[in-house]
mmCIF file of C-alpha atoms in Angstrom:
data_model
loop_
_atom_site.group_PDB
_atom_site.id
_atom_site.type_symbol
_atom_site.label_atom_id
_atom_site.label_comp_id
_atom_site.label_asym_id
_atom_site.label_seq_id
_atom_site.Cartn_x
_atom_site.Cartn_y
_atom_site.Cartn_z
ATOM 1 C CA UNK A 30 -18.355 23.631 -19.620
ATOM 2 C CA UNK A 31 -20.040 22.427 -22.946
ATOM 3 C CA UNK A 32 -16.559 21.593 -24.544
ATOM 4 C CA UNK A 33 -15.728 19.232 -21.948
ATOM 5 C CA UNK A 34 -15.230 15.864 -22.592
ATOM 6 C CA UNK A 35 -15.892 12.378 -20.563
ATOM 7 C CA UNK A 36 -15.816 8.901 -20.828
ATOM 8 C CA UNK A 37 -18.037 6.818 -18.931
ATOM 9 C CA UNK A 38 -17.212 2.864 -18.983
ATOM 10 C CA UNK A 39 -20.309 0.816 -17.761
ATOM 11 C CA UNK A 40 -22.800 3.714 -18.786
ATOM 12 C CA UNK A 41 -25.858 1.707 -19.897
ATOM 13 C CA UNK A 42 -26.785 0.498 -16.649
ATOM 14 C CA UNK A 43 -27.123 1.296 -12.816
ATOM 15 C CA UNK A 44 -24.514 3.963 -11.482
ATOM 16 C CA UNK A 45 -22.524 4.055 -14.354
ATOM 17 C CA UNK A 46 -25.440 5.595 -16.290
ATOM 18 C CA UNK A 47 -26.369 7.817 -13.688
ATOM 19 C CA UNK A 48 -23.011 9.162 -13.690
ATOM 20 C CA UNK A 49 -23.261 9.149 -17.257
ATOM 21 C CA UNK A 50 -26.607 11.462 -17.322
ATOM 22 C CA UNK A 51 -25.495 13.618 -14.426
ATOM 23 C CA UNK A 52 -22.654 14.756 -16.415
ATOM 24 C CA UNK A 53 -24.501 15.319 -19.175
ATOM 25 C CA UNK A 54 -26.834 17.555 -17.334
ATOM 26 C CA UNK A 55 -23.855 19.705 -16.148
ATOM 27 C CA UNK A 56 -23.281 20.551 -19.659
ATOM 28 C CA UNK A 57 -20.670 17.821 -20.611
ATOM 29 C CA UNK A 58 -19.939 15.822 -23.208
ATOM 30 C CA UNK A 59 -20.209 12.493 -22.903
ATOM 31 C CA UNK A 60 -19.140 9.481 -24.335
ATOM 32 C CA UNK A 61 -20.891 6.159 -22.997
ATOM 33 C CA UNK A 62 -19.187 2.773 -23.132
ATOM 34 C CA UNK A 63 -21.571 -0.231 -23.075
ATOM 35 C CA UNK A 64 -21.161 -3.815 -23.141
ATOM 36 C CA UNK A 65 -24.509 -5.236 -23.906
ATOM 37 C CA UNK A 66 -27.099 -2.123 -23.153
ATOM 38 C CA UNK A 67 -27.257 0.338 -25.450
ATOM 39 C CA UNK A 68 -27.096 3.612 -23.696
ATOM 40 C CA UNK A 69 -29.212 6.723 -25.696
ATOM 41 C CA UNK A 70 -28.932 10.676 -25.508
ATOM 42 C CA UNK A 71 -25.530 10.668 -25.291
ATOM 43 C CA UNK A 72 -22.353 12.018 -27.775
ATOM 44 C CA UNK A 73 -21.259 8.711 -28.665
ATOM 45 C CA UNK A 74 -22.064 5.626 -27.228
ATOM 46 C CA UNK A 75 -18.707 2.909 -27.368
ATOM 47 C CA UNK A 76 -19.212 -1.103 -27.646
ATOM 48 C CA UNK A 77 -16.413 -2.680 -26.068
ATOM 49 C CA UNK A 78 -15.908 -6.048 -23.877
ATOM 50 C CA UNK A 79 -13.571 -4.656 -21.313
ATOM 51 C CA UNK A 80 -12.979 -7.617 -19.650
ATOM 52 C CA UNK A 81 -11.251 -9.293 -22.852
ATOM 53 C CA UNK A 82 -7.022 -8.434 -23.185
ATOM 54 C CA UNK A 83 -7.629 -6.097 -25.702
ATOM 55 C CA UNK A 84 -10.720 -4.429 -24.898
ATOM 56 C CA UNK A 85 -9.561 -1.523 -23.216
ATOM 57 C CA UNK A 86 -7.111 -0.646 -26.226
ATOM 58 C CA UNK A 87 -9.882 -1.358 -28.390
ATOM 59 C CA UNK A 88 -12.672 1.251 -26.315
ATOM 60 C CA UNK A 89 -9.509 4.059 -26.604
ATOM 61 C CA UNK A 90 -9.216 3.648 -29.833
ATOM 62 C CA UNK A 91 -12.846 3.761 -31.099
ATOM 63 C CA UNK A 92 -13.259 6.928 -28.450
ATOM 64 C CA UNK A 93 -9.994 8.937 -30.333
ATOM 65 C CA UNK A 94 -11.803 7.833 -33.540
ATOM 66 C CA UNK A 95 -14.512 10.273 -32.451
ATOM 67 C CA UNK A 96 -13.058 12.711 -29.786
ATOM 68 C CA UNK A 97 -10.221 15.062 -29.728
ATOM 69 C CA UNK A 98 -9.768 15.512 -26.086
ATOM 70 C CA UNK A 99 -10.552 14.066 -22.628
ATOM 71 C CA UNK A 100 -11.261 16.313 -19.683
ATOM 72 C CA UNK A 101 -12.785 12.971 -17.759
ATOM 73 C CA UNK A 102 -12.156 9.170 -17.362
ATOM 74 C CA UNK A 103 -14.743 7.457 -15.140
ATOM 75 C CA UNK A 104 -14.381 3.664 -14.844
ATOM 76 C CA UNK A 105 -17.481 2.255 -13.989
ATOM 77 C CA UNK A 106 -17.708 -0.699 -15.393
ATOM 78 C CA UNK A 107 -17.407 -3.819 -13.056
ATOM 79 C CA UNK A 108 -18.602 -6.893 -12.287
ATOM 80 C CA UNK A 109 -20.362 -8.390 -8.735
ATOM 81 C CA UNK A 110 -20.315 -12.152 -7.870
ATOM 82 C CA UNK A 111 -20.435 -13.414 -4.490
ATOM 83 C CA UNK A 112 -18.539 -16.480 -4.481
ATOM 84 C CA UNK A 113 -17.042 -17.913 -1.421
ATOM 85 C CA UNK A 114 -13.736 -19.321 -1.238
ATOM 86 C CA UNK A 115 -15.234 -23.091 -1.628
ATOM 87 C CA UNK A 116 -16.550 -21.332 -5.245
ATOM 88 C CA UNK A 117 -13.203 -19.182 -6.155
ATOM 89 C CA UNK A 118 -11.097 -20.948 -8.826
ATOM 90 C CA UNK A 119 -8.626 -19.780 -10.928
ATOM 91 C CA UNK A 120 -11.447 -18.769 -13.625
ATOM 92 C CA UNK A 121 -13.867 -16.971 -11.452
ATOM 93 C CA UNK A 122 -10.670 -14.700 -9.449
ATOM 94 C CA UNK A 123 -9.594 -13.645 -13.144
ATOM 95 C CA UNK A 124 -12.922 -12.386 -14.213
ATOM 96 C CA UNK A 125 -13.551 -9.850 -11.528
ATOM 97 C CA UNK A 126 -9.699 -9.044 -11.277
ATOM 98 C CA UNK A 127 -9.892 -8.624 -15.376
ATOM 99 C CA UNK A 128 -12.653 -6.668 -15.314
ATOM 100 C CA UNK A 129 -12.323 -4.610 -12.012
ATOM 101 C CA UNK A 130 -8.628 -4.003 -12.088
ATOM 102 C CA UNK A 131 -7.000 -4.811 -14.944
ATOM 103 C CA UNK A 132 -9.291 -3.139 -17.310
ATOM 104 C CA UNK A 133 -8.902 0.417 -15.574
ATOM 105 C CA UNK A 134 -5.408 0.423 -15.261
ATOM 106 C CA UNK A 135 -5.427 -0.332 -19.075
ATOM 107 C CA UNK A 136 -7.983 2.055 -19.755
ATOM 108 C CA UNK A 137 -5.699 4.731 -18.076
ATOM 109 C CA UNK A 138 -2.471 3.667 -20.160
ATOM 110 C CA UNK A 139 -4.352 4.091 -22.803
ATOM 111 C CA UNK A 140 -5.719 7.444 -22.581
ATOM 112 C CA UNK A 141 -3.295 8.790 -20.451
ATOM 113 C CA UNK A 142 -1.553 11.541 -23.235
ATOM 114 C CA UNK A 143 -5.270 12.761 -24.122
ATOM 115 C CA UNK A 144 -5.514 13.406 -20.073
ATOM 116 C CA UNK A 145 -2.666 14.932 -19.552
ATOM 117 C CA UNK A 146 -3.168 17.334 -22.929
ATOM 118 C CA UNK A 147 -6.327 18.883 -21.271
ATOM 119 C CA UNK A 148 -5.085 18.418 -17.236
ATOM 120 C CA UNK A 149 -7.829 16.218 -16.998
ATOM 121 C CA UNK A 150 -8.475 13.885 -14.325
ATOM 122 C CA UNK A 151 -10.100 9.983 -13.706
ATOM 123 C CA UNK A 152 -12.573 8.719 -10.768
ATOM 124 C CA UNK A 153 -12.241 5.125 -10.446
ATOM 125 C CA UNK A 154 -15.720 4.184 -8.898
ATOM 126 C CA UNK A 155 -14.356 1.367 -6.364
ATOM 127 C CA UNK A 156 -16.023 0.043 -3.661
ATOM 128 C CA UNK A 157 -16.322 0.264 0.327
ATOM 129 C CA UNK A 158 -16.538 -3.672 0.384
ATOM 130 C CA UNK A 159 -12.939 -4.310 -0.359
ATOM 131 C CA UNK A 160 -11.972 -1.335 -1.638
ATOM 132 C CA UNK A 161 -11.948 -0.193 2.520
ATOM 133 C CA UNK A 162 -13.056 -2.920 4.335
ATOM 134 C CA UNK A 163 -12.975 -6.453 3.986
ATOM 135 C CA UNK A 164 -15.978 -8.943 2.877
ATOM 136 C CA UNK A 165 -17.339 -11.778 3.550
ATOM 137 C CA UNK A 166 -17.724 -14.258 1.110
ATOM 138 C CA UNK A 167 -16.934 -12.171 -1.512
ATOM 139 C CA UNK A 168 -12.683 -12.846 -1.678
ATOM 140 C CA UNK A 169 -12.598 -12.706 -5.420
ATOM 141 C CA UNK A 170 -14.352 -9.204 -5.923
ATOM 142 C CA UNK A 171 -13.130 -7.783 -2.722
ATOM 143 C CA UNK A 172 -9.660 -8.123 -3.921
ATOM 144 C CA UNK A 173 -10.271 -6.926 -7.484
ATOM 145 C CA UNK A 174 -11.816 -3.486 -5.494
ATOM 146 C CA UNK A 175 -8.987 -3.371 -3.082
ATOM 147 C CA UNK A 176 -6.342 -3.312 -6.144
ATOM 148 C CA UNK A 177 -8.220 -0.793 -8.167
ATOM 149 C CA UNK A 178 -8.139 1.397 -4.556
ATOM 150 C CA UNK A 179 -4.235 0.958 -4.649
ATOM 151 C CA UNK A 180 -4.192 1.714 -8.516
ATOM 152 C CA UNK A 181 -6.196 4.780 -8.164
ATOM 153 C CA UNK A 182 -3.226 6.250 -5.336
ATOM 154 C CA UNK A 183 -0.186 4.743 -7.695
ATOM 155 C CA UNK A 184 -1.484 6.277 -10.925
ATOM 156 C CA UNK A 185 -2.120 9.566 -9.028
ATOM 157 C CA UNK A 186 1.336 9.479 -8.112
ATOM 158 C CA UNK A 187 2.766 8.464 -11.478
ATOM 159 C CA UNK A 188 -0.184 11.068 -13.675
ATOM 160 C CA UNK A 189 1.107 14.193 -11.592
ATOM 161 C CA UNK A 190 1.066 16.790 -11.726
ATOM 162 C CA UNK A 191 -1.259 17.030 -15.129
ATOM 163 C CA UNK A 192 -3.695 14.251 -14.529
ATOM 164 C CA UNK A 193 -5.224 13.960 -11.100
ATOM 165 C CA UNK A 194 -6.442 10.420 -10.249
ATOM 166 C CA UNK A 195 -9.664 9.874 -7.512
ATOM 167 C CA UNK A 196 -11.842 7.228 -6.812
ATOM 168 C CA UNK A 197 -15.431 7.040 -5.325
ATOM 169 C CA UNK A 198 -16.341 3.871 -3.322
ATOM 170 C CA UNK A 199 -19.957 3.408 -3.129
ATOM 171 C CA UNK A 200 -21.862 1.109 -0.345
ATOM 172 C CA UNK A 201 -25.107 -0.199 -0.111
ATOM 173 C CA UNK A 202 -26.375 1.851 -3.528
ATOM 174 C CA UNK A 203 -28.471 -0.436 -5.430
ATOM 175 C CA UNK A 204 -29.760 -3.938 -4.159
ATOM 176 C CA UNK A 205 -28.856 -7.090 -5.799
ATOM 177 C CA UNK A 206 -32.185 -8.514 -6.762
ATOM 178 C CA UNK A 207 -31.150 -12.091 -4.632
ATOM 179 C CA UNK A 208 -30.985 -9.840 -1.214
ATOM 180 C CA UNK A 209 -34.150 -11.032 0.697
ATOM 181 C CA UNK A 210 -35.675 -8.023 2.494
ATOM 182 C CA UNK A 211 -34.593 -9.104 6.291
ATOM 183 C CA UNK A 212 -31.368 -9.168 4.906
ATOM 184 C CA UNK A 213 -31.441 -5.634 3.593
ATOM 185 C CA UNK A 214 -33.141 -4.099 6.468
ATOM 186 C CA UNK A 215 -30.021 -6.020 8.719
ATOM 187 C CA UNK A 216 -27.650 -4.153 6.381
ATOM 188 C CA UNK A 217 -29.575 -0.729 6.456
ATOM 189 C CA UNK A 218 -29.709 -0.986 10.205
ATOM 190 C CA UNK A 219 -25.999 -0.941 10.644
ATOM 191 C CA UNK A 220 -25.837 2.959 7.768
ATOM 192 C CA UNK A 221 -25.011 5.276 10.216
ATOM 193 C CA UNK A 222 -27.517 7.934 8.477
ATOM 194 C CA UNK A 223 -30.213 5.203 8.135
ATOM 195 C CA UNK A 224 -30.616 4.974 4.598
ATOM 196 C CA UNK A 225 -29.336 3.077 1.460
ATOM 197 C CA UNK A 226 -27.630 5.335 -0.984
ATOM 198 C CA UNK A 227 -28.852 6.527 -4.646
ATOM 199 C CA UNK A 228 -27.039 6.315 -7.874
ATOM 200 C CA UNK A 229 -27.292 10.233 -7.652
ATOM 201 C CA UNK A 230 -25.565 10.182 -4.726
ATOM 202 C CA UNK A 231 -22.641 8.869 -6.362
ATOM 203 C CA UNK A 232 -22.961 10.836 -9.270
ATOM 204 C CA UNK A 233 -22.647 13.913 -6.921
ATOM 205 C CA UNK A 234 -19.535 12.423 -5.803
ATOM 206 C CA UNK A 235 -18.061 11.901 -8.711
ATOM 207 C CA UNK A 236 -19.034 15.594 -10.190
ATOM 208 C CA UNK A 237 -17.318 16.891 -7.220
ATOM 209 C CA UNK A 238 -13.890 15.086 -7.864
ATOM 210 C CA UNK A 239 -13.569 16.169 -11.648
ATOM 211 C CA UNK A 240 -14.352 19.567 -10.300
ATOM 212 C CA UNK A 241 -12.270 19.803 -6.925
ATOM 213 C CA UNK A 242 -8.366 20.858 -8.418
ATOM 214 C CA UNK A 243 -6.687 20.001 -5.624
ATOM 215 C CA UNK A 244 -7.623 16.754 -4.652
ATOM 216 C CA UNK A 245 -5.901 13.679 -6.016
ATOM 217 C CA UNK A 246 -5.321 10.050 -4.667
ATOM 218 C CA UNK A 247 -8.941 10.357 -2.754
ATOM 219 C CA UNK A 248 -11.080 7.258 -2.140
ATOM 220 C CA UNK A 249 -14.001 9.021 -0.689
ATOM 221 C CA UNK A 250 -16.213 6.728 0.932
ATOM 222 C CA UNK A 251 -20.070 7.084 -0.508
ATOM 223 C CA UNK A 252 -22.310 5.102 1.661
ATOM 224 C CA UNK A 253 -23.539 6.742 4.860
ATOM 225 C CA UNK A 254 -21.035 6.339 7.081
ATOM 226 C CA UNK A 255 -20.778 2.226 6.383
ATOM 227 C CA UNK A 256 -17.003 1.730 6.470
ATOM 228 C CA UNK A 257 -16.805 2.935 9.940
ATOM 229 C CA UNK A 258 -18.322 -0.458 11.247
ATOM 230 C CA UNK A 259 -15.091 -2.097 9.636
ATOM 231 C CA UNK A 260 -16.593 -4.712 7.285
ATOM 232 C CA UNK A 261 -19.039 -4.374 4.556
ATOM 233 C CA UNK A 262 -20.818 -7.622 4.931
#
């Protein structure tokens, strides 16, 4: 296992660098994209503004610089804003589509020969609020979620058979620091198995997909049972 290889965009924070570390527990390599936070203890760690046109291109380029294969793409990276529709211009839609969408897809084009060299596979770390169920106040990012969902099954059809293509969509994981606590206890009250989930827990996901050789096109939901109530909000 020590000669395999991943990328991790969105590795210096939150569940991106738990994914990051549980990897490199399990004996892989990995290489840690950041945009502002410096990620340490890693094989590499990548600077690259992935929402910009030419940051993806950029992020594969500085990554073949330093690696010769690529058993594992996770695309982490992302950005949350709640904005309601009276908030949702042009501007704000493009900068969660840019970032959540558009930047993964590119990512993939990208890499896709050093993939397909070593049958390797990507986990696009989505989201159960849009990328399953709709949301509330949150059009713009719902939408970005619910494309990268739809991405994740057309790329798995289009990598096959060399590259399988997964995603993970996480629920309530981490809190956003502007979630009073009646609010969160009203979410956690409608988790099936009564809890919020952990980065880990989605780290555990993810290690399952680049290990499971048969699956590909998979959203797996990663949030307690929190889709089945049909909206995330």
């Amino acid at each position: 296992m020590a000669d395999r290889i991943a990328l991790v965009t969105g590795a210096g924070v939150r569940v991106g660098e738990a994914i990051a570390r549980a990897l490199a527990k399990d004996g892989w390599t990995v290489a840690a994209h950041y945009r502002t936070h410096r990620p340490r203890g890693f094989a590499s760690a990548l600077q690259a503004d992935l929402a910009a046109a030419d940051g993806p291109a950029r992020l594969a380029a500085a990554f073949r610089a330093r690696h010769r294969r690529l058993d594992l793409l996770v695309n982490s990276a992302s950005v949350f804003d709640a904005l309601p529709l009276a908030g949702t211009d042009a501007a704000a839609f493009d900068s969660q589509m840019d970032l959540n969408a558009r930047a993964p897809l590119l990512l993939v084009r990208a890499l896709a020969p050093l993939l397909a060299r070593a049958r390797g596979s990507v986990v696009n770390v989505i989201d159960v609020g849009g990328g399953l169920v709709p949301w509330k106040g949150y059009a713009a990012y719902a939408a970005s979620k619910a494309a990268l969902a739809r991405l994740t099954e057309c790329l798995a059809l289009e990598l096959a058979p060399r590259v399988r293509v997964n995603g993970v969509a996480p629920g309530t994981v981490l809190w956003p620091e502007r979630y009073p606590a009646a609010q969160r206890r009203a979410l956690t009250a409608r988790i099936p198995l009564g809890r919020p989930g952990t980065p880990e827990d989605v780290a555990a996901a993810v290690r399952y997909l680049a290990d499971a050789p048969f699956v590909t096109g998979a959203v797996l939901p990663v949030d307690g049972g929190r889709h089945l109530s049909g909206r995330a909000g």
